[in-house]
mmCIF file of C-alpha atoms and ligand atoms in Angstrom:
data_model
loop_
_atom_site.group_PDB
_atom_site.id
_atom_site.type_symbol
_atom_site.label_atom_id
_atom_site.label_comp_id
_atom_site.label_asym_id
_atom_site.label_seq_id
_atom_site.Cartn_x
_atom_site.Cartn_y
_atom_site.Cartn_z
ATOM 1 C CA MET A 1296 -19.819 -15.933 4.122
ATOM 2 C CA SER A 1297 -16.455 -15.833 2.438
ATOM 3 C CA PRO A 1298 -13.372 -16.364 4.597
ATOM 4 C CA LEU A 1299 -12.741 -12.621 4.230
ATOM 5 C CA SER A 1300 -16.050 -11.593 5.688
ATOM 6 C CA ASP A 1301 -15.466 -14.123 8.469
ATOM 7 C CA THR A 1302 -12.048 -12.666 9.231
ATOM 8 C CA LEU A 1303 -12.740 -8.986 8.701
ATOM 9 C CA GLY A 1304 -16.509 -8.678 8.947
ATOM 10 C CA ILE A 1305 -16.848 -6.644 5.750
ATOM 11 C CA ALA A 1306 -19.553 -6.787 3.087
ATOM 12 C CA ALA A 1307 -17.593 -6.009 -0.102
ATOM 13 C CA PRO A 1308 -14.433 -8.035 -0.820
ATOM 14 C CA ILE A 1309 -12.441 -4.830 -1.290
ATOM 15 C CA VAL A 1310 -9.636 -3.614 0.958
ATOM 16 C CA LEU A 1311 -8.164 -0.153 0.456
ATOM 17 C CA ALA A 1312 -4.405 -0.755 0.477
ATOM 18 C CA PRO A 1313 -2.588 1.343 3.083
ATOM 19 C CA MET A 1314 -0.928 4.100 1.083
ATOM 20 C CA ALA A 1315 1.414 6.468 2.869
ATOM 21 C CA GLY A 1316 0.627 10.036 1.878
ATOM 22 C CA VAL A 1317 -2.674 9.049 0.229
ATOM 23 C CA ALA A 1318 -4.755 6.883 2.565
ATOM 24 C CA GLY A 1319 -5.398 8.774 5.784
ATOM 25 C CA GLY A 1320 -8.305 8.404 8.173
ATOM 26 C CA ARG A 1321 -10.747 10.162 5.858
ATOM 27 C CA LEU A 1322 -10.252 7.812 2.897
ATOM 28 C CA ALA A 1323 -10.155 4.757 5.171
ATOM 29 C CA HIS A 1324 -13.428 5.813 6.806
ATOM 30 C CA ALA A 1325 -15.081 6.418 3.434
ATOM 31 C CA VAL A 1326 -14.059 3.017 2.036
ATOM 32 C CA SER A 1327 -15.273 1.200 5.136
ATOM 33 C CA SER A 1328 -18.510 3.159 5.137
ATOM 34 C CA ALA A 1329 -19.029 1.915 1.571
ATOM 35 C CA GLY A 1330 -18.729 -1.717 2.708
ATOM 36 C CA GLY A 1331 -15.012 -2.400 2.098
ATOM 37 C CA LEU A 1332 -12.193 -2.105 4.583
ATOM 38 C CA GLY A 1333 -10.180 1.108 4.563
ATOM 39 C CA MET A 1334 -6.560 1.010 5.681
ATOM 40 C CA ILE A 1335 -4.524 4.011 6.838
ATOM 41 C CA GLY A 1336 -1.016 4.082 5.361
ATOM 42 C CA THR A 1337 1.759 5.172 7.726
ATOM 43 C CA ARG A 1338 5.141 6.541 6.728
ATOM 44 C CA GLY A 1339 8.323 5.697 8.586
ATOM 45 C CA SER A 1340 8.072 9.187 10.048
ATOM 46 C CA SER A 1341 4.398 8.996 11.097
ATOM 47 C CA SER A 1342 4.214 10.168 14.698
ATOM 48 C CA PRO A 1343 2.107 8.663 17.487
ATOM 49 C CA ASP A 1344 -0.059 11.807 17.403
ATOM 50 C CA TRP A 1345 -0.687 11.447 13.669
ATOM 51 C CA ILE A 1346 -1.580 7.759 14.047
ATOM 52 C CA ARG A 1347 -3.979 8.482 16.932
ATOM 53 C CA GLU A 1348 -5.617 11.343 15.032
ATOM 54 C CA GLN A 1349 -6.123 9.357 11.808
ATOM 55 C CA ALA A 1350 -7.359 6.280 13.678
ATOM 56 C CA ALA A 1351 -10.001 8.402 15.418
ATOM 57 C CA ILE A 1352 -11.174 9.757 12.048
ATOM 58 C CA ALA A 1353 -11.206 6.318 10.399
ATOM 59 C CA GLY A 1354 -13.070 4.621 13.229
ATOM 60 C CA GLU A 1355 -15.627 7.341 13.926
ATOM 61 C CA GLY A 1356 -19.038 5.905 14.677
ATOM 62 C CA GLY A 1357 -17.617 2.403 15.123
ATOM 63 C CA THR A 1358 -16.558 2.023 11.466
ATOM 64 C CA PRO A 1359 -14.015 -0.801 11.054
ATOM 65 C CA PHE A 1360 -10.641 0.105 9.566
ATOM 66 C CA GLY A 1361 -7.046 -1.010 9.356
ATOM 67 C CA ILE A 1362 -3.552 0.455 9.635
ATOM 68 C CA GLY A 1363 -0.579 -0.452 7.455
ATOM 69 C CA LEU A 1364 2.990 -0.528 8.794
ATOM 70 C CA MET A 1365 6.331 -1.010 7.073
ATOM 71 C CA ALA A 1366 8.494 -3.584 8.807
ATOM 72 C CA TRP A 1367 11.868 -1.979 8.027
ATOM 73 C CA VAL A 1368 11.285 1.476 9.488
ATOM 74 C CA PRO A 1369 13.339 2.495 12.555
ATOM 75 C CA HIS A 1370 10.318 3.678 14.564
ATOM 76 C CA LEU A 1371 8.276 0.513 14.021
ATOM 77 C CA ARG A 1372 8.249 -0.340 17.722
ATOM 78 C CA THR A 1373 6.856 3.059 18.699
ATOM 79 C CA GLN A 1374 4.252 2.832 15.944
ATOM 80 C CA ILE A 1375 3.174 -0.608 17.164
ATOM 81 C CA GLU A 1376 2.997 0.567 20.780
ATOM 82 C CA THR A 1377 0.837 3.481 19.646
ATOM 83 C CA ILE A 1378 -1.518 1.125 17.831
ATOM 84 C CA LEU A 1379 -1.724 -1.260 20.771
ATOM 85 C CA ALA A 1380 -2.801 1.633 22.992
ATOM 86 C CA LEU A 1381 -5.701 2.640 20.675
ATOM 87 C CA GLU A 1382 -9.047 1.989 22.264
ATOM 88 C CA ASP A 1383 -12.721 1.645 21.408
ATOM 89 C CA GLU A 1384 -13.626 3.130 18.015
ATOM 90 C CA ALA A 1385 -10.002 3.986 17.310
ATOM 91 C CA ARG A 1386 -8.866 0.362 17.591
ATOM 92 C CA PRO A 1387 -8.157 -1.160 14.160
ATOM 93 C CA THR A 1388 -9.694 -4.402 12.900
ATOM 94 C CA LEU A 1389 -6.609 -5.246 10.881
ATOM 95 C CA VAL A 1390 -2.952 -4.204 10.938
ATOM 96 C CA SER A 1391 -0.663 -4.930 8.031
ATOM 97 C CA VAL A 1392 3.073 -5.382 8.287
ATOM 98 C CA SER A 1393 5.053 -5.648 5.079
ATOM 99 C CA PHE A 1394 8.554 -5.220 3.660
ATOM 100 C CA GLY A 1395 11.079 -6.539 6.143
ATOM 101 C CA ASP A 1396 11.326 -8.915 9.107
ATOM 102 C CA LEU A 1397 7.796 -9.978 9.960
ATOM 103 C CA ALA A 1398 8.202 -12.395 12.877
ATOM 104 C CA GLU A 1399 8.483 -10.015 15.823
ATOM 105 C CA PRO A 1400 5.949 -7.345 14.774
ATOM 106 C CA VAL A 1401 3.366 -9.964 13.757
ATOM 107 C CA ARG A 1402 3.844 -11.812 17.039
ATOM 108 C CA VAL A 1403 3.422 -8.680 19.155
ATOM 109 C CA LEU A 1404 0.315 -7.522 17.270
ATOM 110 C CA ARG A 1405 -1.340 -10.947 17.302
ATOM 111 C CA GLU A 1406 -0.611 -11.466 21.002
ATOM 112 C CA ALA A 1407 -2.539 -8.239 21.588
ATOM 113 C CA GLY A 1408 -5.514 -9.767 19.755
ATOM 114 C CA LEU A 1409 -5.193 -7.899 16.457
ATOM 115 C CA ALA A 1410 -5.592 -9.600 13.070
ATOM 116 C CA VAL A 1411 -2.490 -9.115 10.930
ATOM 117 C CA ALA A 1412 -2.033 -9.064 7.146
ATOM 118 C CA CYS A 1413 1.298 -9.338 5.323
ATOM 119 C CA GLN A 1414 2.026 -8.537 1.692
ATOM 120 C CA VAL A 1415 4.032 -11.206 -0.086
ATOM 121 C CA GLY A 1416 5.801 -11.018 -3.443
ATOM 122 C CA ASN A 1417 7.782 -14.265 -3.746
ATOM 123 C CA ALA A 1418 8.059 -17.739 -2.243
ATOM 124 C CA ALA A 1419 10.318 -16.607 0.598
ATOM 125 C CA ASP A 1420 7.794 -13.928 1.589
ATOM 126 C CA VAL A 1421 4.973 -16.490 1.580
ATOM 127 C CA ALA A 1422 6.996 -18.745 3.886
ATOM 128 C CA ALA A 1423 7.877 -15.818 6.168
ATOM 129 C CA ALA A 1424 4.243 -14.698 6.430
ATOM 130 C CA ALA A 1425 3.138 -18.247 7.254
ATOM 131 C CA ALA A 1426 5.905 -18.699 9.836
ATOM 132 C CA ALA A 1427 4.994 -15.380 11.444
ATOM 133 C CA GLY A 1428 1.349 -16.480 11.686
ATOM 134 C CA ALA A 1429 -0.247 -13.835 9.448
ATOM 135 C CA ASP A 1430 -4.048 -14.019 9.569
ATOM 136 C CA VAL A 1431 -4.432 -12.667 6.026
ATOM 137 C CA VAL A 1432 -1.920 -13.047 3.202
ATOM 138 C CA VAL A 1433 -1.834 -10.375 0.496
ATOM 139 C CA ALA A 1434 -0.448 -11.796 -2.745
ATOM 140 C CA ARG A 1435 0.992 -8.702 -4.368
ATOM 141 C CA GLY A 1436 2.231 -8.828 -7.918
ATOM 142 C CA GLY A 1437 4.747 -6.566 -9.617
ATOM 143 C CA GLU A 1438 1.949 -4.701 -11.412
ATOM 144 C CA GLY A 1439 1.161 -2.986 -8.101
ATOM 145 C CA GLY A 1440 1.769 0.647 -7.302
ATOM 146 C CA GLY A 1441 4.154 1.789 -4.602
ATOM 147 C CA HIS A 1442 6.780 -0.399 -3.009
ATOM 148 C CA GLY A 1443 7.022 -4.154 -3.233
ATOM 149 C CA ARG A 1444 8.760 -6.805 -5.255
ATOM 150 C CA ASP A 1445 8.760 -7.011 -9.024
ATOM 151 C CA GLU A 1446 9.495 -10.737 -9.291
ATOM 152 C CA MET A 1447 6.083 -12.271 -9.914
ATOM 153 C CA ALA A 1448 2.857 -11.141 -11.545
ATOM 154 C CA THR A 1449 -0.336 -10.919 -9.500
ATOM 155 C CA ASP A 1450 -1.814 -14.166 -10.908
ATOM 156 C CA GLU A 1451 1.428 -16.044 -10.241
ATOM 157 C CA ILE A 1452 1.948 -14.938 -6.661
ATOM 158 C CA LEU A 1453 -1.749 -15.519 -5.960
ATOM 159 C CA ALA A 1454 -1.491 -19.124 -7.157
ATOM 160 C CA LEU A 1455 1.661 -19.660 -5.122
ATOM 161 C CA ALA A 1456 0.172 -18.186 -1.956
ATOM 162 C CA LEU A 1457 -3.030 -20.228 -2.323
ATOM 163 C CA GLU A 1458 -0.985 -23.419 -2.623
ATOM 164 C CA SER A 1459 1.005 -22.607 0.484
ATOM 165 C CA THR A 1460 -1.493 -21.342 3.055
ATOM 166 C CA ASP A 1461 -4.975 -22.046 4.309
ATOM 167 C CA ARG A 1462 -5.382 -18.428 5.458
ATOM 168 C CA PRO A 1463 -7.519 -16.034 3.374
ATOM 169 C CA VAL A 1464 -5.454 -14.655 0.492
ATOM 170 C CA LEU A 1465 -6.163 -11.261 -1.024
ATOM 171 C CA ALA A 1466 -4.921 -10.431 -4.515
ATOM 172 C CA ALA A 1467 -3.099 -7.146 -5.113
ATOM 173 C CA GLY A 1468 -1.404 -5.369 -7.990
ATOM 174 C CA GLY A 1469 -2.939 -3.762 -11.050
ATOM 175 C CA ILE A 1470 -6.552 -4.421 -10.049
ATOM 176 C CA ALA A 1471 -8.686 -1.745 -11.702
ATOM 177 C CA ASP A 1472 -12.282 -2.988 -12.012
ATOM 178 C CA ALA A 1473 -14.854 -5.602 -10.983
ATOM 179 C CA ALA A 1474 -13.837 -7.894 -13.845
ATOM 180 C CA ASP A 1475 -10.289 -8.041 -12.443
ATOM 181 C CA VAL A 1476 -11.657 -8.783 -8.969
ATOM 182 C CA SER A 1477 -14.000 -11.504 -10.327
ATOM 183 C CA ARG A 1478 -11.189 -13.179 -12.229
ATOM 184 C CA LEU A 1479 -8.889 -13.217 -9.200
ATOM 185 C CA MET A 1480 -11.652 -14.427 -6.876
ATOM 186 C CA ALA A 1481 -12.488 -17.196 -9.355
ATOM 187 C CA ALA A 1482 -8.818 -18.167 -9.077
ATOM 188 C CA GLY A 1483 -9.202 -18.450 -5.304
ATOM 189 C CA ALA A 1484 -8.619 -14.986 -3.848
ATOM 190 C CA SER A 1485 -10.879 -14.007 -0.958
ATOM 191 C CA GLY A 1486 -10.898 -10.425 -2.143
ATOM 192 C CA ALA A 1487 -8.808 -7.599 -3.534
ATOM 193 C CA TRP A 1488 -6.334 -5.186 -1.928
ATOM 194 C CA CYS A 1489 -6.382 -2.108 -4.124
ATOM 195 C CA GLY A 1490 -4.348 1.075 -3.995
ATOM 196 C CA THR A 1491 -4.106 2.834 -7.336
ATOM 197 C CA ALA A 1492 -7.857 2.602 -7.989
ATOM 198 C CA PHE A 1493 -8.383 5.015 -5.057
ATOM 199 C CA LEU A 1494 -5.742 7.622 -5.964
ATOM 200 C CA THR A 1495 -8.174 10.148 -7.408
ATOM 201 C CA CYS A 1496 -10.796 9.916 -4.651
ATOM 202 C CA ARG A 1497 -11.727 13.279 -3.226
ATOM 203 C CA GLU A 1498 -11.291 11.771 0.271
ATOM 204 C CA ALA A 1499 -7.654 10.864 -0.460
ATOM 205 C CA ASP A 1500 -4.685 12.930 0.715
ATOM 206 C CA SER A 1501 -3.076 12.560 -2.751
ATOM 207 C CA PRO A 1502 -1.118 15.696 -3.561
ATOM 208 C CA HIS A 1503 -2.392 17.849 -6.401
ATOM 209 C CA ALA A 1504 0.679 16.959 -8.476
ATOM 210 C CA ALA A 1505 -0.173 13.272 -8.267
ATOM 211 C CA ARG A 1506 -3.734 13.839 -9.383
ATOM 212 C CA SER A 1507 -2.680 15.883 -12.379
ATOM 213 C CA ALA A 1508 -0.092 13.353 -13.556
ATOM 214 C CA ILE A 1509 -2.356 10.318 -13.714
ATOM 215 C CA GLY A 1510 -4.879 9.331 -16.340
ATOM 216 C CA ALA A 1511 -4.997 7.939 -19.845
ATOM 217 C CA SER A 1512 -1.519 8.988 -20.969
ATOM 218 C CA ALA A 1513 0.294 7.885 -17.820
ATOM 219 C CA TYR A 1514 2.389 4.755 -17.633
ATOM 220 C CA THR A 1515 4.533 3.370 -14.873
ATOM 221 C CA ARG A 1516 8.037 2.060 -14.246
ATOM 222 C CA TYR A 1517 9.375 -0.064 -11.402
ATOM 223 C CA SER A 1518 12.595 1.380 -9.979
ATOM 224 C CA ARG A 1519 14.453 2.648 -6.894
ATOM 225 C CA VAL A 1520 14.937 6.083 -8.419
ATOM 226 C CA HIS A 1521 12.943 8.197 -5.955
ATOM 227 C CA ASP A 1522 14.306 6.346 -2.907
ATOM 228 C CA VAL A 1523 17.914 6.677 -4.039
ATOM 229 C CA ALA A 1524 17.411 10.322 -5.009
ATOM 230 C CA GLN A 1525 15.986 11.087 -1.567
ATOM 231 C CA GLY A 1526 18.437 8.891 0.343
ATOM 232 C CA LEU A 1527 15.630 6.804 1.851
ATOM 233 C CA ALA A 1528 16.694 3.599 3.582
ATOM 234 C CA TRP A 1529 14.286 1.251 1.787
ATOM 235 C CA PRO A 1530 15.788 -2.265 1.574
ATOM 236 C CA ARG A 1531 16.991 -2.586 -2.015
ATOM 237 C CA GLU A 1532 14.791 -5.597 -2.812
ATOM 238 C CA PHE A 1533 11.734 -3.363 -2.448
ATOM 239 C CA GLY A 1534 11.667 -0.927 -5.322
ATOM 240 C CA GLY A 1535 8.581 1.080 -6.166
ATOM 241 C CA ARG A 1536 6.294 1.359 -9.169
ATOM 242 C CA SER A 1537 5.687 4.996 -9.987
ATOM 243 C CA VAL A 1538 4.595 7.147 -12.897
ATOM 244 C CA ALA A 1539 7.376 7.010 -15.492
ATOM 245 C CA THR A 1540 8.490 10.628 -15.571
ATOM 246 C CA ASP A 1541 11.564 11.729 -17.531
ATOM 247 C CA PHE A 1542 13.658 11.710 -14.350
ATOM 248 C CA VAL A 1543 12.536 8.173 -13.436
ATOM 249 C CA LEU A 1544 13.249 6.919 -16.955
ATOM 250 C CA ALA A 1545 16.661 8.600 -16.978
ATOM 251 C CA TRP A 1546 17.850 6.757 -13.835
ATOM 252 C CA ALA A 1547 15.808 3.532 -13.671
ATOM 253 C CA GLY A 1548 18.139 0.542 -13.814
ATOM 254 C CA ARG A 1549 21.234 2.602 -12.951
ATOM 255 C CA GLU A 1550 20.185 3.996 -9.579
ATOM 256 C CA ASP A 1551 23.572 3.111 -8.050
ATOM 257 C CA GLU A 1552 25.270 5.518 -10.462
ATOM 258 C CA MET A 1553 23.081 8.463 -9.469
ATOM 259 C CA THR A 1554 25.177 11.601 -9.141
ATOM 260 C CA ASP A 1555 25.002 14.282 -6.469
ATOM 261 C CA GLU A 1556 23.908 16.702 -9.208
ATOM 262 C CA ALA A 1557 20.962 14.451 -10.063
ATOM 263 C CA ARG A 1558 20.021 14.202 -6.382
ATOM 264 C CA ALA A 1559 20.142 17.970 -6.057
ATOM 265 C CA GLU A 1560 18.058 18.355 -9.227
ATOM 266 C CA HIS A 1561 15.498 15.906 -7.775
ATOM 267 C CA ALA A 1562 15.358 17.750 -4.444
ATOM 268 C CA ALA A 1563 14.890 21.113 -6.154
ATOM 269 C CA GLY A 1564 12.183 19.658 -8.410
ATOM 270 C CA MET A 1565 10.329 18.200 -5.446
ATOM 271 C CA GLU A 1566 10.658 21.491 -3.597
ATOM 272 C CA ARG A 1567 8.910 23.396 -6.380
ATOM 273 C CA GLY A 1568 6.245 20.660 -6.780
ATOM 274 C CA ASP A 1569 7.383 19.670 -10.279
ATOM 275 C CA VAL A 1570 5.605 16.385 -11.222
ATOM 276 C CA ASP A 1571 8.678 15.137 -13.047
ATOM 277 C CA TYR A 1572 10.464 14.780 -9.708
ATOM 278 C CA THR A 1573 7.608 14.175 -7.258
ATOM 279 C CA PRO A 1574 7.301 10.487 -6.356
ATOM 280 C CA LEU A 1575 3.965 9.531 -7.954
ATOM 281 C CA TYR A 1576 3.545 5.945 -6.878
ATOM 282 C CA ALA A 1577 0.945 4.068 -8.924
ATOM 283 C CA GLY A 1578 0.324 0.655 -10.439
ATOM 284 C CA VAL A 1579 -0.245 -0.380 -14.022
ATOM 285 C CA GLY A 1580 -3.953 0.474 -13.713
ATOM 286 C CA VAL A 1581 -3.081 4.167 -13.581
ATOM 287 C CA ASP A 1582 -4.173 4.745 -17.185
ATOM 288 C CA ARG A 1583 -7.673 3.529 -16.350
ATOM 289 C CA LEU A 1584 -8.271 6.172 -13.652
ATOM 290 C CA GLY A 1585 -10.738 8.990 -14.075
ATOM 291 C CA ALA A 1586 -10.036 12.548 -12.986
ATOM 292 C CA GLN A 1587 -11.947 12.635 -9.728
ATOM 293 C CA THR A 1588 -14.183 10.155 -8.039
ATOM 294 C CA ASP A 1589 -15.141 9.172 -4.526
ATOM 295 C CA ALA A 1590 -14.479 6.139 -2.392
ATOM 296 C CA ALA A 1591 -18.026 4.749 -2.512
ATOM 297 C CA GLU A 1592 -17.964 4.855 -6.317
ATOM 298 C CA VAL A 1593 -14.632 3.046 -6.447
ATOM 299 C CA VAL A 1594 -15.753 0.344 -3.989
ATOM 300 C CA SER A 1595 -18.884 -0.158 -6.085
ATOM 301 C CA ALA A 1596 -16.935 -0.225 -9.376
ATOM 302 C CA LEU A 1597 -14.548 -2.857 -7.958
ATOM 303 C CA THR A 1598 -17.210 -5.102 -6.414
ATOM 304 C CA PRO A 1599 -18.273 -8.039 -8.592
ATOM 305 C CA ARG A 1600 -22.024 -8.355 -9.114
ATOM 306 C CA PRO A 1601 -23.521 -11.788 -8.514
HETATM 307 C C1 FMN B 1791 0.693 5.788 -3.570
HETATM 308 C C2 FMN B 1791 0.945 4.450 -2.938
HETATM 309 C C3 FMN B 1791 1.449 4.395 -1.658
HETATM 310 C C4 FMN B 1791 1.651 3.155 -1.036
HETATM 311 N N1 FMN B 1791 2.082 3.127 0.257
HETATM 312 C C5 FMN B 1791 2.130 1.931 0.920
HETATM 313 C C6 FMN B 1791 2.376 1.893 2.312
HETATM 314 O O1 FMN B 1791 2.556 2.925 2.957
HETATM 315 N N2 FMN B 1791 2.401 0.693 2.933
HETATM 316 C C7 FMN B 1791 2.173 -0.476 2.260
HETATM 317 O O2 FMN B 1791 2.191 -1.538 2.885
HETATM 318 N N3 FMN B 1791 1.940 -0.484 0.928
HETATM 319 C C8 FMN B 1791 1.894 0.697 0.253
HETATM 320 N N4 FMN B 1791 1.587 0.717 -1.087
HETATM 321 C C9 FMN B 1791 1.380 -0.573 -1.790
HETATM 322 C C10 FMN B 1791 -0.063 -1.054 -1.603
HETATM 323 O O3 FMN B 1791 -0.201 -1.621 -0.312
HETATM 324 C C11 FMN B 1791 -0.461 -2.126 -2.620
HETATM 325 O O4 FMN B 1791 0.472 -3.170 -2.613
HETATM 326 C C12 FMN B 1791 -0.611 -1.624 -4.039
HETATM 327 O O5 FMN B 1791 -1.240 -0.357 -4.072
HETATM 328 C C13 FMN B 1791 -1.425 -2.616 -4.861
HETATM 329 O O6 FMN B 1791 -1.342 -2.363 -6.238
HETATM 330 P P1 FMN B 1791 -2.265 -1.301 -7.021
HETATM 331 O O7 FMN B 1791 -1.747 0.028 -6.631
HETATM 332 O O8 FMN B 1791 -2.009 -1.626 -8.449
HETATM 333 O O9 FMN B 1791 -3.687 -1.503 -6.598
HETATM 334 C C14 FMN B 1791 1.382 1.943 -1.734
HETATM 335 C C15 FMN B 1791 0.876 2.011 -3.040
HETATM 336 C C16 FMN B 1791 0.650 3.251 -3.641
HETATM 337 C C17 FMN B 1791 0.066 3.276 -5.028
#
């Protein structure tokens, strides 16, 4: 048994990254049913009712699953209390806490007997995850979709994390097929934490706009454009990798100069569902995605064969 199967009790070394707006209970359940571990992604605004509802769907029939939290969000405490009150099939196997102060949330979750994962993107994150007592460390490189750091590539942060901890380390960022997973596991990873690869699953909550904007011609850009345009309080060290639409390219690198007109243009574009303005978070593997697939196929395509 690999350390991952010891820690999480899963057959395939594949964890569905928690993706707010994409990974709800249905996708998490489908990934876990296929032998991986599905994680539900919460937003800062996810209510206790939403968390309870999605956890019940993910855990139906005793299927293991996880829930991902963001450490900086104002309602973190309420979200943690909601998770701690989940019982029986709705109780997660793993909770992740990333992007912000880890010590207190990790302590509270671990004291309640839950295994905790933390995503790390540089040496300071690795030290913070170790000090907090994370059970699983997710070495996430800048190739990854959604929010995170853009300081180190996946191979680099994996090597750094493996040097610094004896906990299982998952690799994340730009992982698109079994060859990627094999290479990273040969380098010491216990498994892979994959988001983008699942974006076009029929079980995902991905909006239609997101599905239509990904595929062979898509490429991505790391920036704070969508957060600044929407006035979201993401800490500035955590930008996001998203599909490089004209709006993203126009403002990437000069987010602090964004005008009120540009913000209004972004809001109006989002309102009418225009893909140029809709935040389409995705990693560098976005151009290797097919049109529609399902979770079991993706888990199988990511799992190295002996
Ligand atoms: C659409 C999308 C939404 C995401 N939302 C979250 C989130 O809510 N919480 C979180 O911890 N990470 C989130 N992430 C980051 C993932 O946990 C993970 O780091 C990333 O997907 C790995 O890179 P990959 O997309 O190249 O596989 C998100 C990623 C994507 C693509």
